[in-house]
Short mmCIF file of the C-alpha atoms (twelve columns), coordinates in Angstrom:
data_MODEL
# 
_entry.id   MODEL 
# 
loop_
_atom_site.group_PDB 
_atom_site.id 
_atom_site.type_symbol 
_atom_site.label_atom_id 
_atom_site.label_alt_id 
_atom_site.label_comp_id 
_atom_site.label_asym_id 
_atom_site.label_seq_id 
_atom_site.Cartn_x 
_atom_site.Cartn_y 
_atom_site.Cartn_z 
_atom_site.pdbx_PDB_model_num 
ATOM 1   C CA . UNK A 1   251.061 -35.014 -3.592  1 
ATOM 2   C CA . UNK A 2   247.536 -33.340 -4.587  1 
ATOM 3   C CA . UNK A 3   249.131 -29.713 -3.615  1 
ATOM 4   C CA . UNK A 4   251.706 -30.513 -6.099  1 
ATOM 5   C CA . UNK A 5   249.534 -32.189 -8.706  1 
ATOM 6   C CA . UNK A 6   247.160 -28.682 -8.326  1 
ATOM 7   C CA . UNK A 7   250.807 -26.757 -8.803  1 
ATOM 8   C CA . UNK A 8   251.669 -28.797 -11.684 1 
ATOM 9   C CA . UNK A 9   247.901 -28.121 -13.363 1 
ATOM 10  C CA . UNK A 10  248.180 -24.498 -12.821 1 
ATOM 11  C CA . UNK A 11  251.580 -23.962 -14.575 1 
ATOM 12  C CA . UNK A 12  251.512 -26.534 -17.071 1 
ATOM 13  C CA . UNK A 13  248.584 -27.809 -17.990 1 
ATOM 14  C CA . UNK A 14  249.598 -29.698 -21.230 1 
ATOM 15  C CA . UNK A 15  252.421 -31.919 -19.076 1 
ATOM 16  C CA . UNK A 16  249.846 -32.139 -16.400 1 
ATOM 17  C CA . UNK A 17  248.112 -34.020 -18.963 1 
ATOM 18  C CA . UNK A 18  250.670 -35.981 -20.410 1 
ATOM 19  C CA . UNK A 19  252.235 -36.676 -16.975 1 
ATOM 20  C CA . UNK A 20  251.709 -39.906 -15.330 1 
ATOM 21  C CA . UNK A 21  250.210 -38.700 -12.256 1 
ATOM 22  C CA . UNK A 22  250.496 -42.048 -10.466 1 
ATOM 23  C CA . UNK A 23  254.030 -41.500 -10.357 1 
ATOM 24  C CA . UNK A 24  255.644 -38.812 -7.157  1 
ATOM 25  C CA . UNK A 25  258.708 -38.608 -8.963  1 
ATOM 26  C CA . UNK A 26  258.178 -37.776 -12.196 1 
ATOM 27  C CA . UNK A 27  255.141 -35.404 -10.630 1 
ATOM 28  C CA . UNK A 28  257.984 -33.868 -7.824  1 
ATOM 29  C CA . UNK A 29  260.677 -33.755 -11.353 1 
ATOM 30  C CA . UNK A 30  258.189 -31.816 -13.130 1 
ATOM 31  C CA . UNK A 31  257.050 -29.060 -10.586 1 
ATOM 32  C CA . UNK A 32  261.120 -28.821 -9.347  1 
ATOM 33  C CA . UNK A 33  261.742 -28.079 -13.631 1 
ATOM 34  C CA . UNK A 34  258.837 -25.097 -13.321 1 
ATOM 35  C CA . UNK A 35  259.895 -23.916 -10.224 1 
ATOM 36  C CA . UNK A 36  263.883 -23.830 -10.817 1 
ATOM 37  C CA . UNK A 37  263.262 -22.330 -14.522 1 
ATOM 38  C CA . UNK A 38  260.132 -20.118 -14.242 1 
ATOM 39  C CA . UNK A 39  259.142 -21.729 -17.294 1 
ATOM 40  C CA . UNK A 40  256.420 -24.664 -17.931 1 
ATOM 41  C CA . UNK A 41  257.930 -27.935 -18.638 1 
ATOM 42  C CA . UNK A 42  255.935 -28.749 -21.588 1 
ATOM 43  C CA . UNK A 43  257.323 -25.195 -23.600 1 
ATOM 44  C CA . UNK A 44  261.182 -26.399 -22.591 1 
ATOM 45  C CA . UNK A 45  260.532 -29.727 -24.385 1 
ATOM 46  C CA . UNK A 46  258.927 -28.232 -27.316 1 
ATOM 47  C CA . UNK A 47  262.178 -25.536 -27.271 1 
ATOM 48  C CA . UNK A 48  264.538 -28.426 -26.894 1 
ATOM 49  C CA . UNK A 49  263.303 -30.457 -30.123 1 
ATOM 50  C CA . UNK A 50  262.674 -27.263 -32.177 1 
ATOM 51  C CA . UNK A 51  266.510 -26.291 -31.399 1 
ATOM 52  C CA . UNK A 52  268.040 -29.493 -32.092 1 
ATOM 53  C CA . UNK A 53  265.213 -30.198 -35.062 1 
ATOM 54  C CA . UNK A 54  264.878 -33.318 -34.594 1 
ATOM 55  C CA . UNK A 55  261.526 -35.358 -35.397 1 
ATOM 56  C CA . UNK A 56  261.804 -38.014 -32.946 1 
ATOM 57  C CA . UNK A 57  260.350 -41.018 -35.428 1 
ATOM 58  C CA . UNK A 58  262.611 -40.801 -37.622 1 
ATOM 59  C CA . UNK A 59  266.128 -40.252 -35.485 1 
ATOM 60  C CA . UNK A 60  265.020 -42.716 -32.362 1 
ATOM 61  C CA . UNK A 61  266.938 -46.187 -32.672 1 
ATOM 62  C CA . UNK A 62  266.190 -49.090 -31.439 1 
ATOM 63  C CA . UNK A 63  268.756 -52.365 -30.841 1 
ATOM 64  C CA . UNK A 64  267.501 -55.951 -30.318 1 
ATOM 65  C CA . UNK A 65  269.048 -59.234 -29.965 1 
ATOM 66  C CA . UNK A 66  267.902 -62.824 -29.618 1 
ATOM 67  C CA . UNK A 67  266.329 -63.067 -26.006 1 
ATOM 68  C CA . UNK A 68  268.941 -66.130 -25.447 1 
ATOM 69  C CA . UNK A 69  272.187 -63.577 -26.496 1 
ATOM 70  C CA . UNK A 70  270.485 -60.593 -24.144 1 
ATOM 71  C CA . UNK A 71  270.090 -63.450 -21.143 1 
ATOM 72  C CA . UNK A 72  274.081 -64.642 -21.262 1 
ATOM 73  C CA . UNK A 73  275.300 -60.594 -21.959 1 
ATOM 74  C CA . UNK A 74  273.190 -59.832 -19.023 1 
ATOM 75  C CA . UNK A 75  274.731 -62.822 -17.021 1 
ATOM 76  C CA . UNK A 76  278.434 -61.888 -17.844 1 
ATOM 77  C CA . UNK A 77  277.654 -58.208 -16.992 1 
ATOM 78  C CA . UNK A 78  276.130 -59.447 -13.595 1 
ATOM 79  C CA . UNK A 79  278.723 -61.523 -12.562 1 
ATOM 80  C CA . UNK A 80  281.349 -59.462 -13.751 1 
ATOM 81  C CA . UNK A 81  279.940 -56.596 -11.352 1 
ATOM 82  C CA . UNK A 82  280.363 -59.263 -8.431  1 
ATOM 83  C CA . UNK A 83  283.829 -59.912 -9.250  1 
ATOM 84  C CA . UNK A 84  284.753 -55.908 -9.637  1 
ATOM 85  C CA . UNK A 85  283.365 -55.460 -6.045  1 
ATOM 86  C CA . UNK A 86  279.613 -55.220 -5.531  1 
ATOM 87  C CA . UNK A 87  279.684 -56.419 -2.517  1 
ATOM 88  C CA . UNK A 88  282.464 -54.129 -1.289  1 
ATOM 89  C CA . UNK A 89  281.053 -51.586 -2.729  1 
ATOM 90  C CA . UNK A 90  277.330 -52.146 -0.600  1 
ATOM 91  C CA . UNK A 91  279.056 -52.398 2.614   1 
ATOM 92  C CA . UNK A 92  280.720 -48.791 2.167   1 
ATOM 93  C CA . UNK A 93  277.225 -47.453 1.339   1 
ATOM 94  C CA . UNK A 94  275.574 -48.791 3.670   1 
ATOM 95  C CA . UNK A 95  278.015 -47.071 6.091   1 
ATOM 96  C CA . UNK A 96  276.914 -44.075 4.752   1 
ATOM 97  C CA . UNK A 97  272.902 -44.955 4.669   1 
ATOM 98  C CA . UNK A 98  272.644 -46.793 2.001   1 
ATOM 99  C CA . UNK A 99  269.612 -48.465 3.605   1 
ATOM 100 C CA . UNK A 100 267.772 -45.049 4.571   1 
ATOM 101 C CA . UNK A 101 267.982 -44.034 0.408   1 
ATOM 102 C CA . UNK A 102 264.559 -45.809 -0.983  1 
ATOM 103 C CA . UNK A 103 265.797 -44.291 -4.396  1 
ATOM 104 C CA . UNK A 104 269.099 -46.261 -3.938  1 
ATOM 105 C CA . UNK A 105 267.499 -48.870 -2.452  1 
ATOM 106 C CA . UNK A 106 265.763 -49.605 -5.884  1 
ATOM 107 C CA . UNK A 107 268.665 -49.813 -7.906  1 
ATOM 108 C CA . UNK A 108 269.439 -53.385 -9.572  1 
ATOM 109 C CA . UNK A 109 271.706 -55.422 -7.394  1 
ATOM 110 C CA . UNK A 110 271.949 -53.242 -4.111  1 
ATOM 111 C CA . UNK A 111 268.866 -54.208 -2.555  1 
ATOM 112 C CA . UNK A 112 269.683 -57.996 -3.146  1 
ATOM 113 C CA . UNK A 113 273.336 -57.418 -2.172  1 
ATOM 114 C CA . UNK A 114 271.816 -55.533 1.292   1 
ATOM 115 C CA . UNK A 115 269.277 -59.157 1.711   1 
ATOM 116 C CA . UNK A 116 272.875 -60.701 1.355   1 
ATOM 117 C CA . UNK A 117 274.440 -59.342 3.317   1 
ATOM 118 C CA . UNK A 118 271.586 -59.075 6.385   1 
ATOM 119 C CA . UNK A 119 271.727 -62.969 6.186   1 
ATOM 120 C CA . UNK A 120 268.757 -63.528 3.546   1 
ATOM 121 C CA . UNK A 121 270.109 -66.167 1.056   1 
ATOM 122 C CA . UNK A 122 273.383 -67.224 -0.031  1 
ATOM 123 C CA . UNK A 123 276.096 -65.619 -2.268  1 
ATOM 124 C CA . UNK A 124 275.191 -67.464 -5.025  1 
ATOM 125 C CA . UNK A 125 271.809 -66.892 -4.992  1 
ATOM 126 C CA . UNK A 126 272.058 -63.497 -4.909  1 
ATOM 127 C CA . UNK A 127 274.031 -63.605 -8.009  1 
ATOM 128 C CA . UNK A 128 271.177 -65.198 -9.846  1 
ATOM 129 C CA . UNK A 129 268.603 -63.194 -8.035  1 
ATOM 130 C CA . UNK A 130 270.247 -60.397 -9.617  1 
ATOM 131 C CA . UNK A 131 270.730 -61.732 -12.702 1 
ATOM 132 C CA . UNK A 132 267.010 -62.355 -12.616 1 
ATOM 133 C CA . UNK A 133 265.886 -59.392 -11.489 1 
ATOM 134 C CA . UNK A 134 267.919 -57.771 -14.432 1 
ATOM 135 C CA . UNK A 135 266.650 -59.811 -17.239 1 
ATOM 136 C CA . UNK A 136 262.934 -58.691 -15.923 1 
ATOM 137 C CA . UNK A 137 263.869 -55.576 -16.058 1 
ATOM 138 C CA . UNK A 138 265.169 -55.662 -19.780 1 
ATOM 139 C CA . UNK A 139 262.124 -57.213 -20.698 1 
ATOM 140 C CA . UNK A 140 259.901 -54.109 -18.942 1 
ATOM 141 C CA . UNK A 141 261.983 -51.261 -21.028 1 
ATOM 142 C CA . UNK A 142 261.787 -53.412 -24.469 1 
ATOM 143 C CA . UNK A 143 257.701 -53.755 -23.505 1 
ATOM 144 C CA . UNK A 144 257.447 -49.905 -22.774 1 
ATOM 145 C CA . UNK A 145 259.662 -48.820 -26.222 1 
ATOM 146 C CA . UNK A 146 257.344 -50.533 -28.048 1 
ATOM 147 C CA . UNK A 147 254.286 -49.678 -26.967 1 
ATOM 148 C CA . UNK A 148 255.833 -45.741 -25.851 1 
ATOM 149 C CA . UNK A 149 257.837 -44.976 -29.007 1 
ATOM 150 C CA . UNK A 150 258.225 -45.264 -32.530 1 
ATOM 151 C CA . UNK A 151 261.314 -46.522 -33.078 1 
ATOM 152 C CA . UNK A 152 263.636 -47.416 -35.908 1 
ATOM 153 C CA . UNK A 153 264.295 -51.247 -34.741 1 
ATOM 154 C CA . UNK A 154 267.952 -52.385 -35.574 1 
ATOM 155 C CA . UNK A 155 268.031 -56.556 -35.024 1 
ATOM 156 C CA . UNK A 156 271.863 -57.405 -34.084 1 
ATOM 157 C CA . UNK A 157 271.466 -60.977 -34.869 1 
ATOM 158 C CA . UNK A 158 271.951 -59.761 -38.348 1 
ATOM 159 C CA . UNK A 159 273.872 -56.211 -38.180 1 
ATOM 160 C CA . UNK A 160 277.700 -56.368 -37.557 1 
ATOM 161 C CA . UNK A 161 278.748 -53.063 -35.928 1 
ATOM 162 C CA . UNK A 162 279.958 -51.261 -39.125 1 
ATOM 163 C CA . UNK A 163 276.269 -52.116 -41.106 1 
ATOM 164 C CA . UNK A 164 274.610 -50.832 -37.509 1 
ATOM 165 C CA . UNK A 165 276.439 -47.608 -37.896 1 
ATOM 166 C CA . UNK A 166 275.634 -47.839 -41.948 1 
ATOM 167 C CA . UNK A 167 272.097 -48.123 -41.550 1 
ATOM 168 C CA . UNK A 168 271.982 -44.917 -38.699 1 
ATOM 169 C CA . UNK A 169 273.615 -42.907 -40.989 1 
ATOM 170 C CA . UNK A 170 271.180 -43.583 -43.748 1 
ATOM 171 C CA . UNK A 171 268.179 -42.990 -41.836 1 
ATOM 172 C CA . UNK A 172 269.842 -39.330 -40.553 1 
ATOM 173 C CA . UNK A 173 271.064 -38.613 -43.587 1 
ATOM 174 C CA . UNK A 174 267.233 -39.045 -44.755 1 
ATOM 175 C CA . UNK A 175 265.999 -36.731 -42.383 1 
ATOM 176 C CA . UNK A 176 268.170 -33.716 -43.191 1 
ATOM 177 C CA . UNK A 177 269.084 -33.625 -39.713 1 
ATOM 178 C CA . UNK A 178 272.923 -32.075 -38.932 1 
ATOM 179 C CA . UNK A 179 274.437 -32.867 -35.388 1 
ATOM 180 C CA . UNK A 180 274.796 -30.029 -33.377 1 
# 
């Protein structure tokens, strides 16, 4: 990883400093970008938002719910991915090294399904491992948007679908910006 941390300083120095450099991927995503393009990562980005003109405060949205309304959605979604085949669907990648993929390995429900399936806990538990495990994760991304962006927050406990929309098409309206 130094090599391509002294890569990644050399072409780009301004996402070198932006970058976290704690993180392989994101350091491996950036040099693979500079090396497939020719072109530093940071000028693409600033290409990209000058194109599309968009001024990211005032066209990023936000959606929250109640934390109790986020828990049972999350819930229904996880149990609904049991009953469409999750389990199935682990077995036939494992078969084709699902286990050997760290990056897969990661993903929400396969690495529990794999503990299930290896003899770890119970079918049941594993559902509410994974439901767990889920509801964690929601609570990491809302931490990070808050503290990473400036966002235009949108509460659903009070917004029907129709006022969401409404209230999006105010705020772009406001900023002059025309979809491409």
């Amino acid at each position: 990883m130094p090599v391509l941390l002294r890569e990644l300083a050399e072409l780009d120095p301004a996402t070198y400093e932006r970058i976290d450099r704690q993180n392989p991927r994101r350091v491996i995503r950036a040099v693979e970008v500079i090396r497939l393009s020719g072109k530093p990562l940071s000028q693409q980005r600033a290409r990209w938002s000058a194109e599309r003109g968009i001024r990211s405060a005032e066209l990023a949205f936000g959606l929250t719910r109640l934390t109790e309304e986020l828990h049972r959605r999350i819930d229904q979604r996880v149990e609904k991915m049991f009953r469409d085949g999750l389990v199935a669907e682990t077995e036939a990648l494992l078969k084709l090294g699902l286990a050997e993929n760290k990056t897969a390995m990661q993903a929400l429900g396969y690495r529990q399904v794999v503990e299930y399936l290896r003899g770890a806990r119970s079918l049941a538990d594993t559902v509410e491992l994974v439901k767990t495990r889920t509801r964690q994760f929601a609570k990491r991304q809302m931490t990070w948007f808050r503290k990473q962006m400036q966002l235009n927050w949108i509460d659903l406990r009070t917004e029907k679908t129709a006022e969401v929309v409404a209230i999006i098409e105010d705020l772009v309206a406001k900023t002059g910006f025309s979809p491409v």
